[in-house]
Amino acid sequence: MPTYQYSCTDCGHFFEAVQSFSDDSLTVCPECDGKLRKVFNAVGVVFKGSGFYRNDSRGTTTSTSPAASPSESTPAPTKTESAAPASTAAASS
């Protein structure tokens, strides 16, 4: 059974109550007979089982990144420095 949290709008009393889903919400504070308000909190998310990871749920052909432009897919040509011919280097020394 779920645990619900309540807070009194008059006296600020805060408490938890274990109730069934079919039970009506509490409306009267047990401390001062004031009006109760149900408190909602963020819940922790628990991933169990397969299919929650990127590599579990997708094929290898699917890509999340946009398609690369042609200039990005081919590397830029690199310039190579040509060495001086050995015959001219030997002649100048």
N, CA, C and O atoms as CSV, one atom per row, in Angstrom:
chain,resi,resn,atom,element,x,y,z
A,1,MET,N,N,0.840,-1.183,0.000
A,1,MET,CA,C,0.000,0.000,0.000
A,1,MET,C,C,0.883,1.243,0.000
A,1,MET,O,O,1.930,1.262,0.647
A,2,PRO,N,N,0.472,2.265,-0.712
A,2,PRO,CA,C,1.279,3.482,-0.785
A,2,PRO,C,C,1.210,4.313,0.489
A,2,PRO,O,O,0.236,4.258,1.241
A,3,THR,N,N,2.261,5.077,0.706
A,3,THR,CA,C,2.331,5.995,1.840
A,3,THR,C,C,2.120,7.409,1.312
A,3,THR,O,O,2.826,7.851,0.406
A,4,TYR,N,N,1.149,8.115,1.879
A,4,TYR,CA,C,0.847,9.481,1.478
A,4,TYR,C,C,1.290,10.436,2.571
A,4,TYR,O,O,1.246,10.100,3.755
A,5,GLN,N,N,1.714,11.619,2.174
A,5,GLN,CA,C,2.121,12.645,3.131
A,5,GLN,C,C,1.069,13.747,3.139
A,5,GLN,O,O,0.569,14.169,2.096
A,6,TYR,N,N,0.751,14.196,4.343
A,6,TYR,CA,C,-0.242,15.249,4.518
A,6,TYR,C,C,0.350,16.373,5.347
A,6,TYR,O,O,1.227,16.160,6.184
A,7,SER,N,N,-0.151,17.578,5.094
A,7,SER,CA,C,0.252,18.749,5.857
A,7,SER,C,C,-0.997,19.560,6.182
A,7,SER,O,O,-1.859,19.760,5.326
A,8,CYS,N,N,-1.086,20.028,7.434
A,8,CYS,CA,C,-2.234,20.830,7.858
A,8,CYS,C,C,-2.014,22.279,7.431
A,8,CYS,O,O,-0.931,22.830,7.624
A,9,THR,N,N,-3.038,22.889,6.854
A,9,THR,CA,C,-2.935,24.283,6.428
A,9,THR,C,C,-3.069,25.244,7.600
A,9,THR,O,O,-2.674,26.405,7.491
A,10,ASP,N,N,-3.625,24.777,8.730
A,10,ASP,CA,C,-3.812,25.649,9.893
A,10,ASP,C,C,-2.615,25.624,10.840
A,10,ASP,O,O,-2.029,26.666,11.134
A,11,CYS,N,N,-2.250,24.424,11.320
A,11,CYS,CA,C,-1.192,24.338,12.332
A,11,CYS,C,C,0.157,23.907,11.756
A,11,CYS,O,O,1.167,23.994,12.454
A,12,GLY,N,N,0.205,23.444,10.499
A,12,GLY,CA,C,1.458,23.029,9.885
A,12,GLY,C,C,1.900,21.628,10.248
A,12,GLY,O,O,3.011,21.223,9.907
A,13,HIS,N,N,1.041,20.871,10.944
A,13,HIS,CA,C,1.377,19.495,11.316
A,13,HIS,C,C,1.611,18.677,10.049
A,13,HIS,O,O,0.825,18.738,9.103
A,14,PHE,N,N,2.703,17.909,10.043
A,14,PHE,CA,C,3.095,17.111,8.889
A,14,PHE,C,C,3.149,15.657,9.310
A,14,PHE,O,O,3.778,15.325,10.315
A,15,PHE,N,N,2.490,14.773,8.544
A,15,PHE,CA,C,2.514,13.351,8.892
A,15,PHE,C,C,2.313,12.507,7.649
A,15,PHE,O,O,1.934,13.008,6.591
A,16,GLU,N,N,2.576,11.205,7.797
A,16,GLU,CA,C,2.397,10.240,6.720
A,16,GLU,C,C,1.294,9.264,7.092
A,16,GLU,O,O,1.118,8.932,8.265
A,17,ALA,N,N,0.556,8.806,6.096
A,17,ALA,CA,C,-0.507,7.831,6.317
A,17,ALA,C,C,-0.429,6.766,5.230
A,17,ALA,O,O,-0.283,7.078,4.049
A,18,VAL,N,N,-0.529,5.506,5.643
A,18,VAL,CA,C,-0.546,4.391,4.698
A,18,VAL,C,C,-2.001,4.129,4.339
A,18,VAL,O,O,-2.813,3.788,5.199
A,19,GLN,N,N,-2.323,4.291,3.058
A,19,GLN,CA,C,-3.696,4.140,2.602
A,19,GLN,C,C,-3.736,3.321,1.321
A,19,GLN,O,O,-2.772,3.286,0.557
A,20,SER,N,N,-4.847,2.677,1.105
A,20,SER,CA,C,-5.075,1.943,-0.125
A,20,SER,C,C,-5.434,2.934,-1.229
A,20,SER,O,O,-5.821,4.069,-0.951
A,21,PHE,N,N,-5.305,2.502,-2.474
A,21,PHE,CA,C,-5.681,3.367,-3.586
A,21,PHE,C,C,-7.169,3.697,-3.560
A,21,PHE,O,O,-7.578,4.769,-4.005
A,22,SER,N,N,-7.967,2.791,-3.047
A,22,SER,CA,C,-9.412,2.997,-3.035
A,22,SER,C,C,-9.885,3.844,-1.854
A,22,SER,O,O,-11.036,4.282,-1.844
A,23,ASP,N,N,-9.024,4.087,-0.855
A,23,ASP,CA,C,-9.409,4.904,0.301
A,23,ASP,C,C,-9.528,6.372,-0.093
A,23,ASP,O,O,-8.818,6.855,-0.975
A,24,ASP,N,N,-10.443,7.072,0.581
A,24,ASP,CA,C,-10.575,8.512,0.374
A,24,ASP,C,C,-9.409,9.232,1.044
A,24,ASP,O,O,-8.852,8.744,2.028
A,25,SER,N,N,-9.042,10.398,0.504
A,25,SER,CA,C,-7.975,11.200,1.100
A,25,SER,C,C,-8.423,11.734,2.452
A,25,SER,O,O,-9.607,11.992,2.674
A,26,LEU,N,N,-7.457,11.897,3.353
A,26,LEU,CA,C,-7.768,12.480,4.659
A,26,LEU,C,C,-8.014,13.970,4.481
A,26,LEU,O,O,-7.355,14.623,3.672
A,27,THR,N,N,-8.972,14.512,5.245
A,27,THR,CA,C,-9.322,15.924,5.103
A,27,THR,C,C,-9.221,16.702,6.397
A,27,THR,O,O,-9.192,17.932,6.369
A,28,VAL,N,N,-9.165,16.006,7.558
A,28,VAL,CA,C,-9.168,16.682,8.858
A,28,VAL,C,C,-7.878,16.361,9.602
A,28,VAL,O,O,-7.490,15.198,9.711
A,29,CYS,N,N,-7.215,17.398,10.113
A,29,CYS,CA,C,-5.968,17.240,10.860
A,29,CYS,C,C,-6.240,16.553,12.198
A,29,CYS,O,O,-7.162,16.949,12.911
A,30,PRO,N,N,-5.451,15.527,12.554
A,30,PRO,CA,C,-5.660,14.860,13.841
A,30,PRO,C,C,-5.219,15.711,15.036
A,30,PRO,O,O,-5.590,15.406,16.169
A,31,GLU,N,N,-4.442,16.765,14.809
A,31,GLU,CA,C,-3.954,17.623,15.893
A,31,GLU,C,C,-4.927,18.754,16.219
A,31,GLU,O,O,-5.258,18.973,17.385
A,32,CYS,N,N,-5.390,19.478,15.184
A,32,CYS,CA,C,-6.195,20.679,15.444
A,32,CYS,C,C,-7.538,20.685,14.722
A,32,CYS,O,O,-8.252,21.686,14.782
A,33,ASP,N,N,-7.899,19.614,14.051
A,33,ASP,CA,C,-9.130,19.518,13.260
A,33,ASP,C,C,-9.174,20.529,12.112
A,33,ASP,O,O,-10.251,20.892,11.639
A,34,GLY,N,N,-8.002,20.980,11.670
A,34,GLY,CA,C,-7.917,21.898,10.528
A,34,GLY,C,C,-7.961,21.136,9.208
A,34,GLY,O,O,-8.101,19.914,9.180
A,35,LYS,N,N,-7.839,21.884,8.126
A,35,LYS,CA,C,-7.918,21.304,6.792
A,35,LYS,C,C,-6.556,20.731,6.385
A,35,LYS,O,O,-5.522,21.376,6.556
A,36,LEU,N,N,-6.578,19.506,5.844
A,36,LEU,CA,C,-5.349,18.846,5.399
A,36,LEU,C,C,-5.130,19.050,3.909
A,36,LEU,O,O,-6.066,19.225,3.129
A,37,ARG,N,N,-3.877,19.020,3.556
A,37,ARG,CA,C,-3.472,19.121,2.161
A,37,ARG,C,C,-2.495,17.994,1.869
A,37,ARG,O,O,-1.556,17.773,2.634
A,38,LYS,N,N,-2.708,17.279,0.767
A,38,LYS,CA,C,-1.810,16.186,0.387
A,38,LYS,C,C,-0.527,16.780,-0.184
A,38,LYS,O,O,-0.572,17.691,-1.010
A,39,VAL,N,N,0.619,16.260,0.260
A,39,VAL,CA,C,1.918,16.758,-0.181
A,39,VAL,C,C,2.455,15.810,-1.248
A,39,VAL,O,O,2.495,14.596,-1.047
A,40,PHE,N,N,2.863,16.369,-2.375
A,40,PHE,CA,C,3.427,15.578,-3.464
A,40,PHE,C,C,4.917,15.849,-3.556
A,40,PHE,O,O,5.354,17.000,-3.535
A,41,ASN,N,N,5.691,14.783,-3.657
A,41,ASN,CA,C,7.141,14.893,-3.772
A,41,ASN,C,C,7.596,14.233,-5.058
A,41,ASN,O,O,6.900,13.394,-5.630
A,42,ALA,N,N,8.778,14.629,-5.498
A,42,ALA,CA,C,9.377,13.980,-6.662
A,42,ALA,C,C,9.805,12.571,-6.273
A,42,ALA,O,O,10.290,12.340,-5.166
A,43,VAL,N,N,9.623,11.656,-7.175
A,43,VAL,CA,C,9.995,10.271,-6.906
A,43,VAL,C,C,11.269,9.931,-7.660
A,43,VAL,O,O,11.562,10.510,-8.707
A,44,GLY,N,N,12.013,8.995,-7.120
A,44,GLY,CA,C,13.217,8.530,-7.792
A,44,GLY,C,C,12.856,7.604,-8.934
A,44,GLY,O,O,11.955,6.775,-8.806
A,45,VAL,N,N,13.546,7.740,-10.038
A,45,VAL,CA,C,13.294,6.898,-11.196
A,45,VAL,C,C,14.271,5.736,-11.160
A,45,VAL,O,O,15.478,5.928,-11.015
A,46,VAL,N,N,13.738,4.529,-11.292
A,46,VAL,CA,C,14.564,3.327,-11.276
A,46,VAL,C,C,14.396,2.630,-12.617
A,46,VAL,O,O,13.288,2.252,-12.997
A,47,PHE,N,N,15.500,2.463,-13.328
A,47,PHE,CA,C,15.471,1.762,-14.603
A,47,PHE,C,C,15.868,0.317,-14.355
A,47,PHE,O,O,16.991,0.034,-13.938
A,48,LYS,N,N,14.945,-0.590,-14.614
A,48,LYS,CA,C,15.220,-2.016,-14.451
A,48,LYS,C,C,14.954,-2.714,-15.774
A,48,LYS,O,O,14.037,-2.345,-16.508
A,49,GLY,N,N,15.744,-3.705,-16.070
A,49,GLY,CA,C,15.549,-4.465,-17.288
A,49,GLY,C,C,16.356,-3.905,-18.438
A,49,GLY,O,O,17.121,-2.955,-18.275
A,50,SER,N,N,16.177,-4.498,-19.591
A,50,SER,CA,C,16.930,-4.056,-20.757
A,50,SER,C,C,16.129,-3.014,-21.524
A,50,SER,O,O,14.928,-2.849,-21.307
A,51,GLY,N,N,16.802,-2.325,-22.411
A,51,GLY,CA,C,16.137,-1.340,-23.252
A,51,GLY,C,C,16.248,0.073,-22.761
A,51,GLY,O,O,15.673,0.971,-23.377
A,52,PHE,N,N,16.960,0.321,-21.679
A,52,PHE,CA,C,17.066,1.668,-21.163
A,52,PHE,C,C,18.388,2.329,-21.515
A,52,PHE,O,O,18.589,3.513,-21.245
A,53,TYR,N,N,19.272,1.577,-22.106
A,53,TYR,CA,C,20.556,2.137,-22.476
A,53,TYR,C,C,20.590,2.364,-23.970
A,53,TYR,O,O,19.880,1.698,-24.724
A,54,ARG,N,N,21.406,3.294,-24.396
A,54,ARG,CA,C,21.465,3.675,-25.799
A,54,ARG,C,C,21.800,2.481,-26.690
A,54,ARG,O,O,21.208,2.318,-27.756
A,55,ASN,N,N,22.730,1.662,-26.266
A,55,ASN,CA,C,23.131,0.538,-27.101
A,55,ASN,C,C,22.148,-0.627,-27.031
A,55,ASN,O,O,22.232,-1.533,-27.860
A,56,ASP,N,N,21.233,-0.640,-26.088
A,56,ASP,CA,C,20.250,-1.717,-25.994
A,56,ASP,C,C,19.046,-1.496,-26.901
A,56,ASP,O,O,18.446,-2.464,-27.368
A,57,SER,N,N,18.687,-0.259,-27.156
A,57,SER,CA,C,17.424,0.003,-27.829
A,57,SER,C,C,17.571,0.471,-29.269
A,57,SER,O,O,16.562,0.698,-29.937
A,58,ARG,N,N,18.766,0.621,-29.758
A,58,ARG,CA,C,18.928,1.142,-31.111
A,58,ARG,C,C,19.768,0.212,-31.967
A,58,ARG,O,O,20.609,-0.539,-31.475
A,59,GLY,N,N,19.514,0.287,-33.245
A,59,GLY,CA,C,20.312,-0.474,-34.194
A,59,GLY,C,C,21.626,0.242,-34.469
A,59,GLY,O,O,21.812,1.384,-34.049
A,60,THR,N,N,22.519,-0.409,-35.159
A,60,THR,CA,C,23.816,0.203,-35.439
A,60,THR,C,C,23.746,1.198,-36.579
A,60,THR,O,O,24.670,1.995,-36.743
A,61,THR,N,N,22.676,1.183,-37.382
A,61,THR,CA,C,22.580,2.098,-38.511
A,61,THR,C,C,21.971,3.433,-38.127
A,61,THR,O,O,22.083,4.387,-38.897
A,62,THR,N,N,21.344,3.541,-36.990
A,62,THR,CA,C,20.699,4.773,-36.571
A,62,THR,C,C,21.718,5.682,-35.908
A,62,THR,O,O,22.517,5.240,-35.083
A,63,SER,N,N,21.684,6.954,-36.275
A,63,SER,CA,C,22.612,7.920,-35.697
A,63,SER,C,C,21.819,9.087,-35.148
A,63,SER,O,O,20.865,9.532,-35.786
A,64,THR,N,N,22.188,9.596,-33.979
A,64,THR,CA,C,21.489,10.731,-33.394
A,64,THR,C,C,22.093,12.048,-33.835
A,64,THR,O,O,21.442,13.087,-33.726
A,65,SER,N,N,23.336,12.034,-34.336
A,65,SER,CA,C,23.969,13.272,-34.773
A,65,SER,C,C,23.544,13.568,-36.205
A,65,SER,O,O,23.262,12.646,-36.971
A,66,PRO,N,N,23.494,14.853,-36.575
A,66,PRO,CA,C,23.117,15.183,-37.947
A,66,PRO,C,C,24.185,14.691,-38.919
A,66,PRO,O,O,25.340,14.483,-38.547
A,67,ALA,N,N,23.776,14.513,-40.158
A,67,ALA,CA,C,24.707,14.008,-41.169
A,67,ALA,C,C,25.832,15.010,-41.373
A,67,ALA,O,O,25.606,16.220,-41.388
A,68,ALA,N,N,27.024,14.505,-41.528
A,68,ALA,CA,C,28.188,15.367,-41.713
A,68,ALA,C,C,28.191,15.925,-43.130
A,68,ALA,O,O,27.790,15.246,-44.076
A,69,SER,N,N,28.643,17.154,-43.268
A,69,SER,CA,C,28.738,17.746,-44.590
A,69,SER,C,C,29.926,17.133,-45.314
A,69,SER,O,O,30.821,16.590,-44.666
A,70,PRO,N,N,29.961,17.206,-46.636
A,70,PRO,CA,C,31.060,16.584,-47.382
A,70,PRO,C,C,32.431,17.111,-46.965
A,70,PRO,O,O,33.411,16.366,-46.984
A,71,SER,N,N,32.508,18.378,-46.592
A,71,SER,CA,C,33.811,18.915,-46.204
A,71,SER,C,C,34.284,18.321,-44.882
A,71,SER,O,O,35.487,18.244,-44.632
A,72,GLU,N,N,33.346,17.899,-44.035
A,72,GLU,CA,C,33.738,17.318,-42.753
A,72,GLU,C,C,34.103,15.850,-42.893
A,72,GLU,O,O,34.904,15.334,-42.113
A,73,SER,N,N,33.518,15.163,-43.887
A,73,SER,CA,C,33.754,13.732,-43.991
A,73,SER,C,C,35.070,13.403,-44.679
A,73,SER,O,O,35.661,12.359,-44.400
A,74,THR,N,N,35.540,14.261,-45.564
A,74,THR,CA,C,36.819,13.996,-46.220
A,74,THR,C,C,37.883,14.884,-45.599
A,74,THR,O,O,37.661,16.084,-45.435
A,75,PRO,N,N,39.020,14.328,-45.255
A,75,PRO,CA,C,40.064,15.150,-44.643
A,75,PRO,C,C,40.662,16.108,-45.665
A,75,PRO,O,O,40.706,15.814,-46.859
A,76,ALA,N,N,41.111,17.235,-45.188
A,76,ALA,CA,C,41.733,18.222,-46.055
A,76,ALA,C,C,43.086,17.695,-46.514
A,76,ALA,O,O,43.788,17.046,-45.740
A,77,PRO,N,N,43.460,17.963,-47.758
A,77,PRO,CA,C,44.765,17.485,-48.220
A,77,PRO,C,C,45.879,18.179,-47.439
A,77,PRO,O,O,45.816,19.377,-47.162
A,78,THR,N,N,46.881,17.409,-47.097
A,78,THR,CA,C,47.998,17.967,-46.330
A,78,THR,C,C,49.122,18.322,-47.275
A,78,THR,O,O,49.370,17.630,-48.262
A,79,LYS,N,N,49.789,19.397,-46.963
A,79,LYS,CA,C,50.920,19.819,-47.784
A,79,LYS,C,C,52.169,19.136,-47.261
A,79,LYS,O,O,52.421,19.104,-46.057
A,80,THR,N,N,52.938,18.598,-48.173
A,80,THR,CA,C,54.204,17.982,-47.781
A,80,THR,C,C,55.335,18.827,-48.333
A,80,THR,O,O,55.309,19.263,-49.484
A,81,GLU,N,N,56.301,19.043,-47.507
A,81,GLU,CA,C,57.450,19.821,-47.962
A,81,GLU,C,C,58.358,18.909,-48.768
A,81,GLU,O,O,58.721,17.818,-48.326
A,82,SER,N,N,58.715,19.369,-49.947
A,82,SER,CA,C,59.601,18.545,-50.766
A,82,SER,C,C,61.039,18.810,-50.357
A,82,SER,O,O,61.451,19.954,-50.164
A,83,ALA,N,N,61.775,17.753,-50.234
A,83,ALA,CA,C,63.184,17.882,-49.857
A,83,ALA,C,C,63.992,18.313,-51.073
A,83,ALA,O,O,63.643,18.006,-52.213
A,84,ALA,N,N,65.051,19.012,-50.812
A,84,ALA,CA,C,65.923,19.444,-51.906
A,84,ALA,C,C,66.604,18.220,-52.502
A,84,ALA,O,O,67.000,17.315,-51.768
A,85,PRO,N,N,66.741,18.182,-53.791
A,85,PRO,CA,C,67.417,17.035,-54.400
A,85,PRO,C,C,68.842,16.904,-53.860
A,85,PRO,O,O,69.517,17.899,-53.599
A,86,ALA,N,N,69.271,15.685,-53.704
A,86,ALA,CA,C,70.589,15.417,-53.132
A,86,ALA,C,C,71.708,15.943,-54.018
A,86,ALA,O,O,72.754,16.345,-53.511
A,87,SER,N,N,71.511,15.948,-55.312
A,87,SER,CA,C,72.576,16.392,-56.209
A,87,SER,C,C,72.815,17.886,-56.080
A,87,SER,O,O,73.965,18.320,-56.157
A,88,THR,N,N,71.773,18.695,-55.886
A,88,THR,CA,C,71.977,20.132,-55.750
A,88,THR,C,C,72.496,20.472,-54.374
A,88,THR,O,O,73.237,21.443,-54.223
A,89,ALA,N,N,72.127,19.693,-53.354
A,89,ALA,CA,C,72.617,19.955,-52.007
A,89,ALA,C,C,74.104,19.642,-51.923
A,89,ALA,O,O,74.840,20.356,-51.241
A,90,ALA,N,N,74.559,18.604,-52.592
A,90,ALA,CA,C,75.968,18.232,-52.560
A,90,ALA,C,C,76.798,19.201,-53.388
A,90,ALA,O,O,77.957,19.454,-53.058
A,91,ALA,N,N,76.237,19.742,-54.444
A,91,ALA,CA,C,76.976,20.648,-55.311
A,91,ALA,C,C,77.197,21.994,-54.653
A,91,ALA,O,O,78.214,22.640,-54.905
A,92,SER,N,N,76.271,22.431,-53.819
A,92,SER,CA,C,76.419,23.740,-53.191
A,92,SER,C,C,77.369,23.716,-52.008
A,92,SER,O,O,77.789,24.788,-51.572
A,93,SER,N,N,77.737,22.561,-51.457
A,93,SER,CA,C,78.647,22.549,-50.326
A,93,SER,C,C,80.081,22.528,-50.711
A,93,SER,O,O,80.953,22.517,-49.842
